[in-house]
XYZ file of C-alpha atoms in Angstrom:
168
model
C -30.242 13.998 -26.079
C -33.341 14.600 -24.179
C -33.399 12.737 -20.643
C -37.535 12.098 -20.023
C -38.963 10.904 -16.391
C -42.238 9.196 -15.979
C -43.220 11.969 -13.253
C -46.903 9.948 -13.106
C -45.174 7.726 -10.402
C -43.651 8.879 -7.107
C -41.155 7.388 -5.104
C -40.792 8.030 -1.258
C -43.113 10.836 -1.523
C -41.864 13.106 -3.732
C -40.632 13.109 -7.669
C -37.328 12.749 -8.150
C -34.382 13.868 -10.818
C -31.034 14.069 -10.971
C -29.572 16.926 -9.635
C -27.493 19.149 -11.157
C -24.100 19.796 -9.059
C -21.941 22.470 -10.566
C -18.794 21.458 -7.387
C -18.878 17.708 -8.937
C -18.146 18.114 -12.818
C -17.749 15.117 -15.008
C -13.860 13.940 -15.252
C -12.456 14.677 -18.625
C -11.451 11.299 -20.329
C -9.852 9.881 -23.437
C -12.748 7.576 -25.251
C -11.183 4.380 -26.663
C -13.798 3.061 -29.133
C -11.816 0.312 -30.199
C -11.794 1.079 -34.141
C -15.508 2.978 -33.535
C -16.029 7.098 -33.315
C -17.963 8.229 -29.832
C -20.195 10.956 -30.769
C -22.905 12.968 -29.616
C -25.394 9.519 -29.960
C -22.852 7.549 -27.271
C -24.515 10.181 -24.308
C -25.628 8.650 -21.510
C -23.733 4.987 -22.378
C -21.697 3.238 -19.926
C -18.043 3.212 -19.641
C -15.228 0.831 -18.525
C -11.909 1.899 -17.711
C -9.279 0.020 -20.114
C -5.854 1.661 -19.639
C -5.935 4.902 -19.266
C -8.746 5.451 -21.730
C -12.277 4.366 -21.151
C -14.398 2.202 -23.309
C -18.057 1.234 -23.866
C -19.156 -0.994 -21.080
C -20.107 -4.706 -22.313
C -22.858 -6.930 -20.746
C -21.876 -7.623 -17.039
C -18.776 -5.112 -16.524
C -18.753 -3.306 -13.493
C -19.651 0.914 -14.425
C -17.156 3.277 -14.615
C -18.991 5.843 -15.491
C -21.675 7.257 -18.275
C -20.690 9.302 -20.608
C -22.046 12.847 -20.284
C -20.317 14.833 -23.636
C -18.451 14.185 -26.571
C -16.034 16.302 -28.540
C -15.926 16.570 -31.593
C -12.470 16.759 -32.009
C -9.924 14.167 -31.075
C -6.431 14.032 -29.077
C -3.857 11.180 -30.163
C -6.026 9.291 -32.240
C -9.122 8.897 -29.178
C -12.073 11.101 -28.830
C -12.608 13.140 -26.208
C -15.497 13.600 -23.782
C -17.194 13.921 -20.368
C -17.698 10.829 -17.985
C -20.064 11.278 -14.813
C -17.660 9.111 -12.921
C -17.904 10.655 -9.143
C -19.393 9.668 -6.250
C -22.660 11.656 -6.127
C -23.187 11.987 -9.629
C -27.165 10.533 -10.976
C -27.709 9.329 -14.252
C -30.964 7.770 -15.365
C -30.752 4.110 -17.042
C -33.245 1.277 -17.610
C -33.771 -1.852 -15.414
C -33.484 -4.277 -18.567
C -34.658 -7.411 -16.685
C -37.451 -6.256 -14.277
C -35.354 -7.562 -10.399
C -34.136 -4.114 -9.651
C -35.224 -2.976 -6.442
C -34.392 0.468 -4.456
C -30.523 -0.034 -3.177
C -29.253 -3.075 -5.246
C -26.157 -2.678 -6.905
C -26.112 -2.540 -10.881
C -23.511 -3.713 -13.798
C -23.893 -2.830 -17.313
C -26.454 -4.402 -19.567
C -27.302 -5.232 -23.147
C -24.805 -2.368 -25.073
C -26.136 -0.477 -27.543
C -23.567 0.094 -30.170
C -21.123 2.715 -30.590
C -22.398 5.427 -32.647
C -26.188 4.475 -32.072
C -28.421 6.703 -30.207
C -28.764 5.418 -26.556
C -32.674 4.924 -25.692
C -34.019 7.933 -24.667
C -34.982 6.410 -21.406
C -31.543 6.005 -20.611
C -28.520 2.568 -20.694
C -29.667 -0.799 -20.005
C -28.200 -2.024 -16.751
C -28.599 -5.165 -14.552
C -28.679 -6.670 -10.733
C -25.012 -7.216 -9.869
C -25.186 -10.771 -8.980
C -22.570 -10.369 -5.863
C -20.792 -7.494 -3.814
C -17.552 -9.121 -4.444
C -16.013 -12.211 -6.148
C -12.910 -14.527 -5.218
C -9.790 -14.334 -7.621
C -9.644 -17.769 -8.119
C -5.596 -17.918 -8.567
C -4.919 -16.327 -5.075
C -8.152 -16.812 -3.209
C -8.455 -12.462 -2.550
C -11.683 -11.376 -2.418
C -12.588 -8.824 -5.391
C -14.522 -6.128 -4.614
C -16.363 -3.999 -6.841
C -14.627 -0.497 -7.197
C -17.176 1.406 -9.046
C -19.893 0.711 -7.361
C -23.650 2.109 -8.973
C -26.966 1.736 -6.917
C -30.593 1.954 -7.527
C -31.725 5.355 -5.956
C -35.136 5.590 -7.370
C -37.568 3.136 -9.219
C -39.993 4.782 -11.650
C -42.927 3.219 -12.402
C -44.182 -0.296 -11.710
C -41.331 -2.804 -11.205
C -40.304 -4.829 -14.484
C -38.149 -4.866 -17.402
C -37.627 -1.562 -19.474
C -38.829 0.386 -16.263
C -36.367 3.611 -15.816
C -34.387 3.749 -12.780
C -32.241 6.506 -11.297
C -28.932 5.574 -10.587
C -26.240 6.934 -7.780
C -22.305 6.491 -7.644
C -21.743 5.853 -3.944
């Protein structure tokens, strides 16, 4: 998979990329496709945690990560692979409505599915619509875990725009 930035526009001065840290790895994780194979198409996806496995992300679930590799081999039935999971770690991804701005907080968007090559621009992903939520059974505030913000905007604000994203 080949990760392209639109290095026409400039953000804060200077272009920016993901960096490449060798001292923050991805995490090695079991990928639960749920009766689908993860393979070297699923790159760059986002990820859920379900268990102790992770799984594609759906519309609106908070990010637990992107995947970053797949194996092809598998161990106990789930694939294997790389998730950039970390605080610190960059991915690029696509503003799939057009209202990101600089420092909002994202949630996955429109899924592409399993064994489908992810848009070379990178995973649809939308405005988180609040920092936290109220279980409604006990009245405790929920508050996101896995949180991903909006480092840099690339190009004119609007829908299919790429964004770079940051685990903080």
């Amino acid at each position: 998979m080949t990760w392209t930035v639109n290095t026409t526009e400039r953000f804060g001065g200077s272009y920016r990329a993901p960096r490449i840290n060798p001292y923050l790895p991805a995490r090695t994780e079991a990928l639960d496709g749920n009766g689908s194979t993860f393979s070297y198409k699923d790159i760059g996806k986002p990820v859920v945690l379900y268990s102790d496995k992770v799984r594609a992300a759906t519309s609106g679930d908070e990010i637990y990560g992107f995947i970053e590799s797949v194996e092809a081999a598998t161990q106990g039935g789930y694939g294997v692979g790389g998730v950039l999971s970390d605080p610190g770690h960059e991915v690029l991804a696509v503003d799939a409505v057009g209202d990101l701005a600089v420092g909002d907080l994202v949630v996955a968007g429109t899924a592409t599915a399993i064994g489908t090559q992810t848009p070379a621009l990178g995973a649809n992903v939308i405005k988180a619509t609040t920092e936290f939520s109220v279980d409604s059974s006990t009245d405790v505030p929920i508050v996101p875990v896995f949180k991903w913000m909006v480092l840099a905007y690339y190009g004119v604000q609007g829908a299919g725009k790429q964004v770079m994203l940051r685990r903080i």
